[in-house]
């Protein structure tokens, strides 16, 4: 069993950066592929990146080089570095396993890119 808690969101001006954290509890964190998902207002939640237990990464529907996912298994944490944020990146960001498990959703962290 893994429990996930997201943090690091906030209000930034367009062009700004944020680093999100996904802190996990549970003995099998390091064996899981972890993904970052986001849900923009009025839209369905979507997967935007995931990282395997070995550190391989994949990005979906985000601008190349804008987001970087990483993990520190010793700290049971997965990160999402987000640069050059645009208003369309405004959303609640969540982490979960990939493939996702419905029972693992946390509260998410709000990211707002606005002037």
PDB file of N, CA and C in Angstrom:
ATOM      1  N   UNK A   1       0.845  -1.192   0.000  1.00  0.00           N
ATOM      2  CA  UNK A   1       0.000   0.000   0.000  1.00  0.00           C
ATOM      3  C   UNK A   1       0.879   1.240   0.000  1.00  0.00           C
ATOM      4  N   UNK A   2       0.522   2.245  -0.799  1.00  0.00           N
ATOM      5  CA  UNK A   2       1.267   3.491  -0.890  1.00  0.00           C
ATOM      6  C   UNK A   2       0.293   4.649  -0.689  1.00  0.00           C
ATOM      7  N   UNK A   3       0.668   5.605   0.134  1.00  0.00           N
ATOM      8  CA  UNK A   3      -0.098   6.841   0.270  1.00  0.00           C
ATOM      9  C   UNK A   3       0.734   7.986  -0.259  1.00  0.00           C
ATOM     10  N   UNK A   4       0.115   8.856  -1.034  1.00  0.00           N
ATOM     11  CA  UNK A   4       0.821   9.918  -1.744  1.00  0.00           C
ATOM     12  C   UNK A   4       0.278  11.286  -1.338  1.00  0.00           C
ATOM     13  N   UNK A   5       1.179  12.238  -1.078  1.00  0.00           N
ATOM     14  CA  UNK A   5       0.802  13.596  -0.691  1.00  0.00           C
ATOM     15  C   UNK A   5       1.555  14.580  -1.569  1.00  0.00           C
ATOM     16  N   UNK A   6       0.793  15.426  -2.272  1.00  0.00           N
ATOM     17  CA  UNK A   6       1.387  16.402  -3.170  1.00  0.00           C
ATOM     18  C   UNK A   6       1.578  17.746  -2.467  1.00  0.00           C
ATOM     19  N   UNK A   7       2.619  18.485  -2.877  1.00  0.00           N
ATOM     20  CA  UNK A   7       2.860  19.824  -2.342  1.00  0.00           C
ATOM     21  C   UNK A   7       3.680  20.625  -3.339  1.00  0.00           C
ATOM     22  N   UNK A   8       3.794  21.927  -3.086  1.00  0.00           N
ATOM     23  CA  UNK A   8       4.663  22.769  -3.897  1.00  0.00           C
ATOM     24  C   UNK A   8       3.942  23.674  -4.888  1.00  0.00           C
ATOM     25  N   UNK A   9       2.635  23.565  -4.967  1.00  0.00           N
ATOM     26  CA  UNK A   9       1.896  24.416  -5.896  1.00  0.00           C
ATOM     27  C   UNK A   9       1.823  25.848  -5.407  1.00  0.00           C
ATOM     28  N   UNK A  10       1.241  26.705  -6.239  1.00  0.00           N
ATOM     29  CA  UNK A  10       1.099  28.099  -5.854  1.00  0.00           C
ATOM     30  C   UNK A  10       0.725  28.960  -7.038  1.00  0.00           C
ATOM     31  N   UNK A  11       0.760  30.264  -6.808  1.00  0.00           N
ATOM     32  CA  UNK A  11       0.462  31.250  -7.845  1.00  0.00           C
ATOM     33  C   UNK A  11       1.769  31.801  -8.391  1.00  0.00           C
ATOM     34  N   UNK A  12       1.951  31.719  -9.692  1.00  0.00           N
ATOM     35  CA  UNK A  12       3.144  32.258 -10.333  1.00  0.00           C
ATOM     36  C   UNK A  12       2.740  33.062 -11.548  1.00  0.00           C
ATOM     37  N   UNK A  13       3.573  33.995 -11.912  1.00  0.00           N
ATOM     38  CA  UNK A  13       3.342  34.753 -13.138  1.00  0.00           C
ATOM     39  C   UNK A  13       3.704  33.886 -14.338  1.00  0.00           C
ATOM     40  N   UNK A  14       3.071  34.118 -15.466  1.00  0.00           N
ATOM     41  CA  UNK A  14       3.459  33.397 -16.679  1.00  0.00           C
ATOM     42  C   UNK A  14       4.962  33.516 -16.912  1.00  0.00           C
ATOM     43  N   UNK A  15       5.570  32.403 -17.267  1.00  0.00           N
ATOM     44  CA  UNK A  15       7.009  32.347 -17.425  1.00  0.00           C
ATOM     45  C   UNK A  15       7.742  31.884 -16.187  1.00  0.00           C
ATOM     46  N   UNK A  16       7.038  31.780 -15.079  1.00  0.00           N
ATOM     47  CA  UNK A  16       7.659  31.363 -13.824  1.00  0.00           C
ATOM     48  C   UNK A  16       7.830  29.859 -13.715  1.00  0.00           C
ATOM     49  N   UNK A  17       8.406  29.444 -12.584  1.00  0.00           N
ATOM     50  CA  UNK A  17       8.711  28.033 -12.355  1.00  0.00           C
ATOM     51  C   UNK A  17       8.196  27.588 -10.997  1.00  0.00           C
ATOM     52  N   UNK A  18       7.924  26.312 -10.903  1.00  0.00           N
ATOM     53  CA  UNK A  18       7.557  25.683  -9.646  1.00  0.00           C
ATOM     54  C   UNK A  18       8.132  24.271  -9.632  1.00  0.00           C
ATOM     55  N   UNK A  19       8.397  23.768  -8.436  1.00  0.00           N
ATOM     56  CA  UNK A  19       8.762  22.364  -8.291  1.00  0.00           C
ATOM     57  C   UNK A  19       7.760  21.703  -7.356  1.00  0.00           C
ATOM     58  N   UNK A  20       7.077  20.733  -7.883  1.00  0.00           N
ATOM     59  CA  UNK A  20       6.101  19.981  -7.101  1.00  0.00           C
ATOM     60  C   UNK A  20       6.779  18.758  -6.497  1.00  0.00           C
ATOM     61  N   UNK A  21       6.284  18.368  -5.335  1.00  0.00           N
ATOM     62  CA  UNK A  21       6.775  17.167  -4.670  1.00  0.00           C
ATOM     63  C   UNK A  21       5.621  16.208  -4.419  1.00  0.00           C
ATOM     64  N   UNK A  22       5.923  14.941  -4.495  1.00  0.00           N
ATOM     65  CA  UNK A  22       4.965  13.872  -4.197  1.00  0.00           C
ATOM     66  C   UNK A  22       5.643  12.974  -3.180  1.00  0.00           C
ATOM     67  N   UNK A  23       5.231  13.115  -1.936  1.00  0.00           N
ATOM     68  CA  UNK A  23       5.824  12.337  -0.858  1.00  0.00           C
ATOM     69  C   UNK A  23       5.006  11.081  -0.636  1.00  0.00           C
ATOM     70  N   UNK A  24       5.696   9.965  -0.568  1.00  0.00           N
ATOM     71  CA  UNK A  24       5.010   8.682  -0.455  1.00  0.00           C
ATOM     72  C   UNK A  24       5.339   7.993   0.854  1.00  0.00           C
ATOM     73  N   UNK A  25       4.365   7.338   1.388  1.00  0.00           N
ATOM     74  CA  UNK A  25       4.584   6.454   2.523  1.00  0.00           C
ATOM     75  C   UNK A  25       4.199   5.051   2.089  1.00  0.00           C
ATOM     76  N   UNK A  26       4.873   4.083   2.624  1.00  0.00           N
ATOM     77  CA  UNK A  26       4.582   2.724   2.197  1.00  0.00           C
ATOM     78  C   UNK A  26       5.854   2.023   1.792  1.00  0.00           C
ATOM     79  N   UNK A  27       5.910   0.791   2.074  1.00  0.00           N
ATOM     80  CA  UNK A  27       7.163   0.066   1.900  1.00  0.00           C
ATOM     81  C   UNK A  27       7.496  -0.248   0.456  1.00  0.00           C
ATOM     82  N   UNK A  28       6.530  -0.164  -0.456  1.00  0.00           N
ATOM     83  CA  UNK A  28       6.809  -0.570  -1.826  1.00  0.00           C
ATOM     84  C   UNK A  28       6.874   0.599  -2.795  1.00  0.00           C
ATOM     85  N   UNK A  29       7.144   1.803  -2.274  1.00  0.00           N
ATOM     86  CA  UNK A  29       7.199   2.977  -3.141  1.00  0.00           C
ATOM     87  C   UNK A  29       8.208   2.801  -4.252  1.00  0.00           C
ATOM     88  N   UNK A  30       9.402   2.368  -3.931  1.00  0.00           N
ATOM     89  CA  UNK A  30      10.481   2.352  -4.918  1.00  0.00           C
ATOM     90  C   UNK A  30      10.223   1.364  -6.046  1.00  0.00           C
ATOM     91  N   UNK A  31       9.286   0.443  -5.873  1.00  0.00           N
ATOM     92  CA  UNK A  31       9.008  -0.528  -6.920  1.00  0.00           C
ATOM     93  C   UNK A  31       7.928  -0.045  -7.883  1.00  0.00           C
ATOM     94  N   UNK A  32       7.334   1.112  -7.591  1.00  0.00           N
ATOM     95  CA  UNK A  32       6.232   1.616  -8.400  1.00  0.00           C
ATOM     96  C   UNK A  32       6.666   2.631  -9.440  1.00  0.00           C
ATOM     97  N   UNK A  33       6.047   2.547 -10.621  1.00  0.00           N
ATOM     98  CA  UNK A  33       6.108   3.653 -11.559  1.00  0.00           C
ATOM     99  C   UNK A  33       5.132   4.722 -11.052  1.00  0.00           C
ATOM    100  N   UNK A  34       5.610   5.973 -10.976  1.00  0.00           N
ATOM    101  CA  UNK A  34       4.805   7.066 -10.446  1.00  0.00           C
ATOM    102  C   UNK A  34       4.550   8.089 -11.549  1.00  0.00           C
ATOM    103  N   UNK A  35       3.334   8.563 -11.623  1.00  0.00           N
ATOM    104  CA  UNK A  35       2.967   9.540 -12.627  1.00  0.00           C
ATOM    105  C   UNK A  35       2.464  10.828 -12.021  1.00  0.00           C
ATOM    106  N   UNK A  36       2.632  11.897 -12.765  1.00  0.00           N
ATOM    107  CA  UNK A  36       2.006  13.183 -12.435  1.00  0.00           C
ATOM    108  C   UNK A  36       0.829  13.375 -13.380  1.00  0.00           C
ATOM    109  N   UNK A  37      -0.288  13.780 -12.801  1.00  0.00           N
ATOM    110  CA  UNK A  37      -1.524  14.018 -13.532  1.00  0.00           C
ATOM    111  C   UNK A  37      -1.974  15.444 -13.219  1.00  0.00           C
ATOM    112  N   UNK A  38      -2.814  15.993 -14.096  1.00  0.00           N
ATOM    113  CA  UNK A  38      -3.365  17.299 -13.782  1.00  0.00           C
ATOM    114  C   UNK A  38      -4.800  17.387 -14.293  1.00  0.00           C
ATOM    115  N   UNK A  39      -5.567  18.223 -13.615  1.00  0.00           N
ATOM    116  CA  UNK A  39      -6.948  18.455 -14.015  1.00  0.00           C
ATOM    117  C   UNK A  39      -7.178  19.953 -14.076  1.00  0.00           C
ATOM    118  N   UNK A  40      -7.348  20.455 -15.289  1.00  0.00           N
ATOM    119  CA  UNK A  40      -7.630  21.871 -15.501  1.00  0.00           C
ATOM    120  C   UNK A  40      -9.127  22.112 -15.319  1.00  0.00           C
ATOM    121  N   UNK A  41      -9.504  23.342 -15.035  1.00  0.00           N
ATOM    122  CA  UNK A  41     -10.936  23.648 -14.856  1.00  0.00           C
ATOM    123  C   UNK A  41     -11.764  23.215 -16.063  1.00  0.00           C
ATOM    124  N   UNK A  42     -12.815  22.471 -15.812  1.00  0.00           N
ATOM    125  CA  UNK A  42     -13.712  22.045 -16.879  1.00  0.00           C
ATOM    126  C   UNK A  42     -13.197  20.924 -17.756  1.00  0.00           C
ATOM    127  N   UNK A  43     -12.050  20.347 -17.382  1.00  0.00           N
ATOM    128  CA  UNK A  43     -11.469  19.286 -18.200  1.00  0.00           C
ATOM    129  C   UNK A  43     -11.266  18.021 -17.378  1.00  0.00           C
ATOM    130  N   UNK A  44     -11.054  16.919 -18.079  1.00  0.00           N
ATOM    131  CA  UNK A  44     -10.785  15.668 -17.396  1.00  0.00           C
ATOM    132  C   UNK A  44      -9.341  15.627 -16.922  1.00  0.00           C
ATOM    133  N   UNK A  45      -9.112  14.846 -15.889  1.00  0.00           N
ATOM    134  CA  UNK A  45      -7.758  14.655 -15.396  1.00  0.00           C
ATOM    135  C   UNK A  45      -6.957  13.901 -16.441  1.00  0.00           C
ATOM    136  N   UNK A  46      -5.693  14.322 -16.642  1.00  0.00           N
ATOM    137  CA  UNK A  46      -4.855  13.721 -17.672  1.00  0.00           C
ATOM    138  C   UNK A  46      -3.469  13.414 -17.113  1.00  0.00           C
ATOM    139  N   UNK A  47      -2.866  12.379 -17.643  1.00  0.00           N
ATOM    140  CA  UNK A  47      -1.491  12.026 -17.317  1.00  0.00           C
ATOM    141  C   UNK A  47      -0.554  12.931 -18.096  1.00  0.00           C
ATOM    142  N   UNK A  48       0.473  13.474 -17.433  1.00  0.00           N
ATOM    143  CA  UNK A  48       1.422  14.325 -18.143  1.00  0.00           C
ATOM    144  C   UNK A  48       2.844  13.799 -18.097  1.00  0.00           C
ATOM    145  N   UNK A  49       3.170  12.946 -17.172  1.00  0.00           N
ATOM    146  CA  UNK A  49       4.527  12.396 -17.104  1.00  0.00           C
ATOM    147  C   UNK A  49       4.538  11.213 -16.152  1.00  0.00           C
ATOM    148  N   UNK A  50       5.464  10.287 -16.392  1.00  0.00           N
ATOM    149  CA  UNK A  50       5.684   9.230 -15.407  1.00  0.00           C
ATOM    150  C   UNK A  50       7.150   8.838 -15.389  1.00  0.00           C
ATOM    151  N   UNK A  51       7.539   8.212 -14.291  1.00  0.00           N
ATOM    152  CA  UNK A  51       8.914   7.774 -14.107  1.00  0.00           C
ATOM    153  C   UNK A  51       8.878   6.363 -13.542  1.00  0.00           C
ATOM    154  N   UNK A  52       9.668   5.479 -14.145  1.00  0.00           N
ATOM    155  CA  UNK A  52       9.712   4.092 -13.697  1.00  0.00           C
ATOM    156  C   UNK A  52      10.601   3.950 -12.471  1.00  0.00           C
ATOM    157  N   UNK A  53      10.597   2.790 -11.881  1.00  0.00           N
ATOM    158  CA  UNK A  53      11.434   2.573 -10.704  1.00  0.00           C
ATOM    159  C   UNK A  53      12.906   2.691 -11.057  1.00  0.00           C
ATOM    160  N   UNK A  54      13.243   2.453 -12.306  1.00  0.00           N
ATOM    161  CA  UNK A  54      14.633   2.570 -12.734  1.00  0.00           C
ATOM    162  C   UNK A  54      15.019   3.966 -13.207  1.00  0.00           C
ATOM    163  N   UNK A  55      14.054   4.875 -13.223  1.00  0.00           N
ATOM    164  CA  UNK A  55      14.361   6.260 -13.590  1.00  0.00           C
ATOM    165  C   UNK A  55      14.071   6.623 -15.033  1.00  0.00           C
ATOM    166  N   UNK A  56      13.495   5.701 -15.789  1.00  0.00           N
ATOM    167  CA  UNK A  56      13.100   6.056 -17.154  1.00  0.00           C
ATOM    168  C   UNK A  56      11.868   6.953 -17.108  1.00  0.00           C
ATOM    169  N   UNK A  57      11.819   7.923 -18.014  1.00  0.00           N
ATOM    170  CA  UNK A  57      10.741   8.910 -17.980  1.00  0.00           C
ATOM    171  C   UNK A  57      10.006   8.994 -19.307  1.00  0.00           C
ATOM    172  N   UNK A  58       8.781   9.461 -19.232  1.00  0.00           N
ATOM    173  CA  UNK A  58       7.996   9.722 -20.442  1.00  0.00           C
ATOM    174  C   UNK A  58       7.079  10.898 -20.164  1.00  0.00           C
ATOM    175  N   UNK A  59       6.920  11.749 -21.178  1.00  0.00           N
ATOM    176  CA  UNK A  59       6.079  12.937 -21.070  1.00  0.00           C
ATOM    177  C   UNK A  59       4.965  12.857 -22.104  1.00  0.00           C
ATOM    178  N   UNK A  60       3.788  13.257 -21.681  1.00  0.00           N
ATOM    179  CA  UNK A  60       2.608  13.158 -22.548  1.00  0.00           C
ATOM    180  C   UNK A  60       1.918  14.518 -22.607  1.00  0.00           C
ATOM    181  N   UNK A  61       1.766  15.023 -23.813  1.00  0.00           N
ATOM    182  CA  UNK A  61       0.990  16.254 -24.033  1.00  0.00           C
ATOM    183  C   UNK A  61       1.519  17.459 -23.266  1.00  0.00           C
ATOM    184  N   UNK A  62       2.827  17.528 -23.068  1.00  0.00           N
ATOM    185  CA  UNK A  62       3.425  18.739 -22.516  1.00  0.00           C
ATOM    186  C   UNK A  62       4.553  19.184 -23.445  1.00  0.00           C
ATOM    187  N   UNK A  63       4.909  20.438 -23.372  1.00  0.00           N
ATOM    188  CA  UNK A  63       5.926  20.991 -24.259  1.00  0.00           C
ATOM    189  C   UNK A  63       7.289  20.401 -23.895  1.00  0.00           C
ATOM    190  N   UNK A  64       7.992  20.005 -24.922  1.00  0.00           N
ATOM    191  CA  UNK A  64       9.297  19.362 -24.703  1.00  0.00           C
ATOM    192  C   UNK A  64      10.215  20.269 -23.906  1.00  0.00           C
ATOM    193  N   UNK A  65      10.789  19.730 -22.853  1.00  0.00           N
ATOM    194  CA  UNK A  65      11.728  20.457 -22.018  1.00  0.00           C
ATOM    195  C   UNK A  65      11.091  21.335 -20.975  1.00  0.00           C
ATOM    196  N   UNK A  66       9.758  21.455 -21.002  1.00  0.00           N
ATOM    197  CA  UNK A  66       9.114  22.337 -20.038  1.00  0.00           C
ATOM    198  C   UNK A  66       9.021  21.682 -18.663  1.00  0.00           C
ATOM    199  N   UNK A  67       8.725  20.373 -18.648  1.00  0.00           N
ATOM    200  CA  UNK A  67       8.575  19.663 -17.387  1.00  0.00           C
ATOM    201  C   UNK A  67       9.669  18.606 -17.266  1.00  0.00           C
ATOM    202  N   UNK A  68      10.134  18.400 -16.040  1.00  0.00           N
ATOM    203  CA  UNK A  68      11.105  17.354 -15.758  1.00  0.00           C
ATOM    204  C   UNK A  68      10.649  16.584 -14.533  1.00  0.00           C
ATOM    205  N   UNK A  69      10.452  15.279 -14.690  1.00  0.00           N
ATOM    206  CA  UNK A  69      10.072  14.427 -13.574  1.00  0.00           C
ATOM    207  C   UNK A  69      11.315  13.705 -13.078  1.00  0.00           C
ATOM    208  N   UNK A  70      11.416  13.572 -11.758  1.00  0.00           N
ATOM    209  CA  UNK A  70      12.554  12.877 -11.171  1.00  0.00           C
ATOM    210  C   UNK A  70      12.094  12.216  -9.879  1.00  0.00           C
ATOM    211  N   UNK A  71      12.942  11.348  -9.342  1.00  0.00           N
ATOM    212  CA  UNK A  71      12.570  10.682  -8.089  1.00  0.00           C
ATOM    213  C   UNK A  71      13.796  10.467  -7.229  1.00  0.00           C
ATOM    214  N   UNK A  72      13.551  10.444  -5.928  1.00  0.00           N
ATOM    215  CA  UNK A  72      14.583  10.131  -4.951  1.00  0.00           C
ATOM    216  C   UNK A  72      14.008   9.017  -4.082  1.00  0.00           C
ATOM    217  N   UNK A  73      14.378   7.785  -4.399  1.00  0.00           N
ATOM    218  CA  UNK A  73      13.795   6.648  -3.678  1.00  0.00           C
ATOM    219  C   UNK A  73      14.195   6.640  -2.201  1.00  0.00           C
ATOM    220  N   UNK A  74      15.355   7.184  -1.888  1.00  0.00           N
ATOM    221  CA  UNK A  74      15.784   7.241  -0.483  1.00  0.00           C
ATOM    222  C   UNK A  74      14.869   8.142   0.338  1.00  0.00           C
ATOM    223  N   UNK A  75      14.293   9.149  -0.332  1.00  0.00           N
ATOM    224  CA  UNK A  75      13.378  10.071   0.352  1.00  0.00           C
ATOM    225  C   UNK A  75      11.919   9.749   0.059  1.00  0.00           C
ATOM    226  N   UNK A  76      11.682   8.675  -0.689  1.00  0.00           N
ATOM    227  CA  UNK A  76      10.315   8.306  -1.063  1.00  0.00           C
ATOM    228  C   UNK A  76       9.559   9.478  -1.685  1.00  0.00           C
ATOM    229  N   UNK A  77      10.228  10.188  -2.590  1.00  0.00           N
ATOM    230  CA  UNK A  77       9.642  11.396  -3.168  1.00  0.00           C
ATOM    231  C   UNK A  77       9.854  11.433  -4.676  1.00  0.00           C
ATOM    232  N   UNK A  78       8.826  11.889  -5.368  1.00  0.00           N
ATOM    233  CA  UNK A  78       8.904  12.145  -6.802  1.00  0.00           C
ATOM    234  C   UNK A  78       8.674  13.634  -7.010  1.00  0.00           C
ATOM    235  N   UNK A  79       9.414  14.234  -7.911  1.00  0.00           N
ATOM    236  CA  UNK A  79       9.347  15.675  -8.161  1.00  0.00           C
ATOM    237  C   UNK A  79       8.866  15.952  -9.584  1.00  0.00           C
ATOM    238  N   UNK A  80       8.302  17.137  -9.754  1.00  0.00           N
ATOM    239  CA  UNK A  80       7.982  17.636 -11.085  1.00  0.00           C
ATOM    240  C   UNK A  80       8.455  19.080 -11.162  1.00  0.00           C
ATOM    241  N   UNK A  81       9.525  19.303 -11.881  1.00  0.00           N
ATOM    242  CA  UNK A  81      10.026  20.658 -12.117  1.00  0.00           C
ATOM    243  C   UNK A  81       9.297  21.230 -13.320  1.00  0.00           C
ATOM    244  N   UNK A  82       8.659  22.367 -13.137  1.00  0.00           N
ATOM    245  CA  UNK A  82       7.886  22.986 -14.201  1.00  0.00           C
ATOM    246  C   UNK A  82       8.440  24.374 -14.493  1.00  0.00           C
ATOM    247  N   UNK A  83       8.820  24.613 -15.723  1.00  0.00           N
ATOM    248  CA  UNK A  83       9.387  25.887 -16.142  1.00  0.00           C
ATOM    249  C   UNK A  83       8.512  26.532 -17.204  1.00  0.00           C
ATOM    250  N   UNK A  84       8.713  27.824 -17.387  1.00  0.00           N
ATOM    251  CA  UNK A  84       8.005  28.572 -18.441  1.00  0.00           C
ATOM    252  C   UNK A  84       6.498  28.326 -18.382  1.00  0.00           C
ATOM    253  N   UNK A  85       5.960  28.438 -17.199  1.00  0.00           N
ATOM    254  CA  UNK A  85       4.540  28.150 -17.022  1.00  0.00           C
ATOM    255  C   UNK A  85       3.670  29.141 -17.774  1.00  0.00           C
ATOM    256  N   UNK A  86       2.582  28.631 -18.324  1.00  0.00           N
ATOM    257  CA  UNK A  86       1.624  29.439 -19.069  1.00  0.00           C
ATOM    258  C   UNK A  86       0.250  29.338 -18.392  1.00  0.00           C
ATOM    259  N   UNK A  87      -0.630  30.263 -18.678  1.00  0.00           N
ATOM    260  CA  UNK A  87      -1.972  30.187 -18.076  1.00  0.00           C
ATOM    261  C   UNK A  87      -2.656  28.851 -18.312  1.00  0.00           C
ATOM    262  N   UNK A  88      -2.403  28.228 -19.455  1.00  0.00           N
ATOM    263  CA  UNK A  88      -3.036  26.936 -19.745  1.00  0.00           C
ATOM    264  C   UNK A  88      -2.489  25.793 -18.899  1.00  0.00           C
ATOM    265  N   UNK A  89      -1.429  26.033 -18.153  1.00  0.00           N
ATOM    266  CA  UNK A  89      -0.910  25.037 -17.209  1.00  0.00           C
ATOM    267  C   UNK A  89      -1.641  25.096 -15.864  1.00  0.00           C
ATOM    268  N   UNK A  90      -2.510  26.068 -15.710  1.00  0.00           N
ATOM    269  CA  UNK A  90      -3.293  26.178 -14.481  1.00  0.00           C
ATOM    270  C   UNK A  90      -4.157  24.948 -14.297  1.00  0.00           C
ATOM    271  N   UNK A  91      -4.001  24.286 -13.150  1.00  0.00           N
ATOM    272  CA  UNK A  91      -4.696  23.026 -12.894  1.00  0.00           C
ATOM    273  C   UNK A  91      -4.383  22.574 -11.478  1.00  0.00           C
ATOM    274  N   UNK A  92      -5.101  21.557 -11.054  1.00  0.00           N
ATOM    275  CA  UNK A  92      -4.712  20.833  -9.846  1.00  0.00           C
ATOM    276  C   UNK A  92      -3.833  19.684 -10.300  1.00  0.00           C
ATOM    277  N   UNK A  93      -2.676  19.570  -9.677  1.00  0.00           N
ATOM    278  CA  UNK A  93      -1.709  18.540 -10.040  1.00  0.00           C
ATOM    279  C   UNK A  93      -1.724  17.440  -8.978  1.00  0.00           C
ATOM    280  N   UNK A  94      -1.771  16.208  -9.451  1.00  0.00           N
ATOM    281  CA  UNK A  94      -1.828  15.037  -8.601  1.00  0.00           C
ATOM    282  C   UNK A  94      -0.711  14.062  -8.985  1.00  0.00           C
ATOM    283  N   UNK A  95      -0.311  13.250  -8.042  1.00  0.00           N
ATOM    284  CA  UNK A  95       0.529  12.111  -8.365  1.00  0.00           C
ATOM    285  C   UNK A  95      -0.240  10.832  -8.038  1.00  0.00           C
ATOM    286  N   UNK A  96       0.150   9.795  -8.692  1.00  0.00           N
ATOM    287  CA  UNK A  96      -0.466   8.483  -8.493  1.00  0.00           C
ATOM    288  C   UNK A  96       0.467   7.492  -9.146  1.00  0.00           C
ATOM    289  N   UNK A  97       0.210   6.229  -8.920  1.00  0.00           N
ATOM    290  CA  UNK A  97       0.980   5.232  -9.639  1.00  0.00           C
ATOM    291  C   UNK A  97       0.574   5.274 -11.112  1.00  0.00           C
ATOM    292  N   UNK A  98       1.390   4.630 -11.948  1.00  0.00           N
ATOM    293  CA  UNK A  98       1.024   4.470 -13.356  1.00  0.00           C
ATOM    294  C   UNK A  98       1.248   3.016 -13.716  1.00  0.00           C
ATOM    295  N   UNK A  99       0.200   2.329 -14.139  1.00  0.00           N
ATOM    296  CA  UNK A  99      -1.187   2.768 -14.247  1.00  0.00           C
ATOM    297  C   UNK A  99      -1.756   3.216 -12.881  1.00  0.00           C
ATOM    298  N   UNK A 100      -2.704   4.101 -12.942  1.00  0.00           N
ATOM    299  CA  UNK A 100      -3.226   4.673 -11.702  1.00  0.00           C
ATOM    300  C   UNK A 100      -4.075   3.666 -10.927  1.00  0.00           C
ATOM    301  N   UNK A 101      -4.148   3.942  -9.624  1.00  0.00           N
ATOM    302  CA  UNK A 101      -4.992   3.159  -8.726  1.00  0.00           C
ATOM    303  C   UNK A 101      -5.948   4.138  -8.070  1.00  0.00           C
ATOM    304  N   UNK A 102      -7.211   3.933  -8.244  1.00  0.00           N
ATOM    305  CA  UNK A 102      -8.211   4.891  -7.794  1.00  0.00           C
ATOM    306  C   UNK A 102      -8.081   5.212  -6.309  1.00  0.00           C
ATOM    307  N   UNK A 103      -7.730   4.255  -5.510  1.00  0.00           N
ATOM    308  CA  UNK A 103      -7.650   4.492  -4.080  1.00  0.00           C
ATOM    309  C   UNK A 103      -6.449   5.289  -3.637  1.00  0.00           C
ATOM    310  N   UNK A 104      -5.556   5.656  -4.551  1.00  0.00           N
ATOM    311  CA  UNK A 104      -4.333   6.355  -4.197  1.00  0.00           C
ATOM    312  C   UNK A 104      -4.404   7.855  -4.414  1.00  0.00           C
ATOM    313  N   UNK A 105      -5.520   8.373  -4.948  1.00  0.00           N
ATOM    314  CA  UNK A 105      -5.573   9.812  -5.194  1.00  0.00           C
ATOM    315  C   UNK A 105      -5.474  10.588  -3.898  1.00  0.00           C
ATOM    316  N   UNK A 106      -4.641  11.643  -3.905  1.00  0.00           N
ATOM    317  CA  UNK A 106      -4.537  12.559  -2.780  1.00  0.00           C
ATOM    318  C   UNK A 106      -5.348  13.812  -3.053  1.00  0.00           C
ATOM    319  N   UNK A 107      -5.050  14.878  -2.295  1.00  0.00           N
ATOM    320  CA  UNK A 107      -5.775  16.138  -2.439  1.00  0.00           C
ATOM    321  C   UNK A 107      -5.280  16.949  -3.627  1.00  0.00           C
ATOM    322  N   UNK A 108      -4.090  16.665  -4.093  1.00  0.00           N
ATOM    323  CA  UNK A 108      -3.526  17.439  -5.189  1.00  0.00           C
ATOM    324  C   UNK A 108      -2.963  18.760  -4.699  1.00  0.00           C
ATOM    325  N   UNK A 109      -2.303  19.461  -5.596  1.00  0.00           N
ATOM    326  CA  UNK A 109      -1.768  20.778  -5.279  1.00  0.00           C
ATOM    327  C   UNK A 109      -2.107  21.722  -6.429  1.00  0.00           C
ATOM    328  N   UNK A 110      -2.643  22.896  -6.085  1.00  0.00           N
ATOM    329  CA  UNK A 110      -3.114  23.847  -7.093  1.00  0.00           C
ATOM    330  C   UNK A 110      -1.940  24.640  -7.670  1.00  0.00           C
ATOM    331  N   UNK A 111      -1.893  24.676  -8.984  1.00  0.00           N
ATOM    332  CA  UNK A 111      -0.925  25.506  -9.697  1.00  0.00           C
ATOM    333  C   UNK A 111      -1.697  26.520 -10.523  1.00  0.00           C
ATOM    334  N   UNK A 112      -1.381  27.796 -10.331  1.00  0.00           N
ATOM    335  CA  UNK A 112      -2.049  28.854 -11.075  1.00  0.00           C
ATOM    336  C   UNK A 112      -0.997  29.768 -11.690  1.00  0.00           C
ATOM    337  N   UNK A 113      -1.023  29.861 -13.006  1.00  0.00           N
ATOM    338  CA  UNK A 113      -0.112  30.752 -13.729  1.00  0.00           C
ATOM    339  C   UNK A 113      -0.935  31.919 -14.254  1.00  0.00           C
ATOM    340  N   UNK A 114      -0.772  33.060 -13.622  1.00  0.00           N
ATOM    341  CA  UNK A 114      -1.592  34.221 -13.962  1.00  0.00           C
ATOM    342  C   UNK A 114      -0.867  35.500 -13.577  1.00  0.00           C
ATOM    343  N   UNK A 115      -1.087  36.530 -14.363  1.00  0.00           N
ATOM    344  CA  UNK A 115      -0.537  37.843 -14.026  1.00  0.00           C
ATOM    345  C   UNK A 115      -1.547  38.677 -13.246  1.00  0.00           C
TER     346      UNK A 115
END
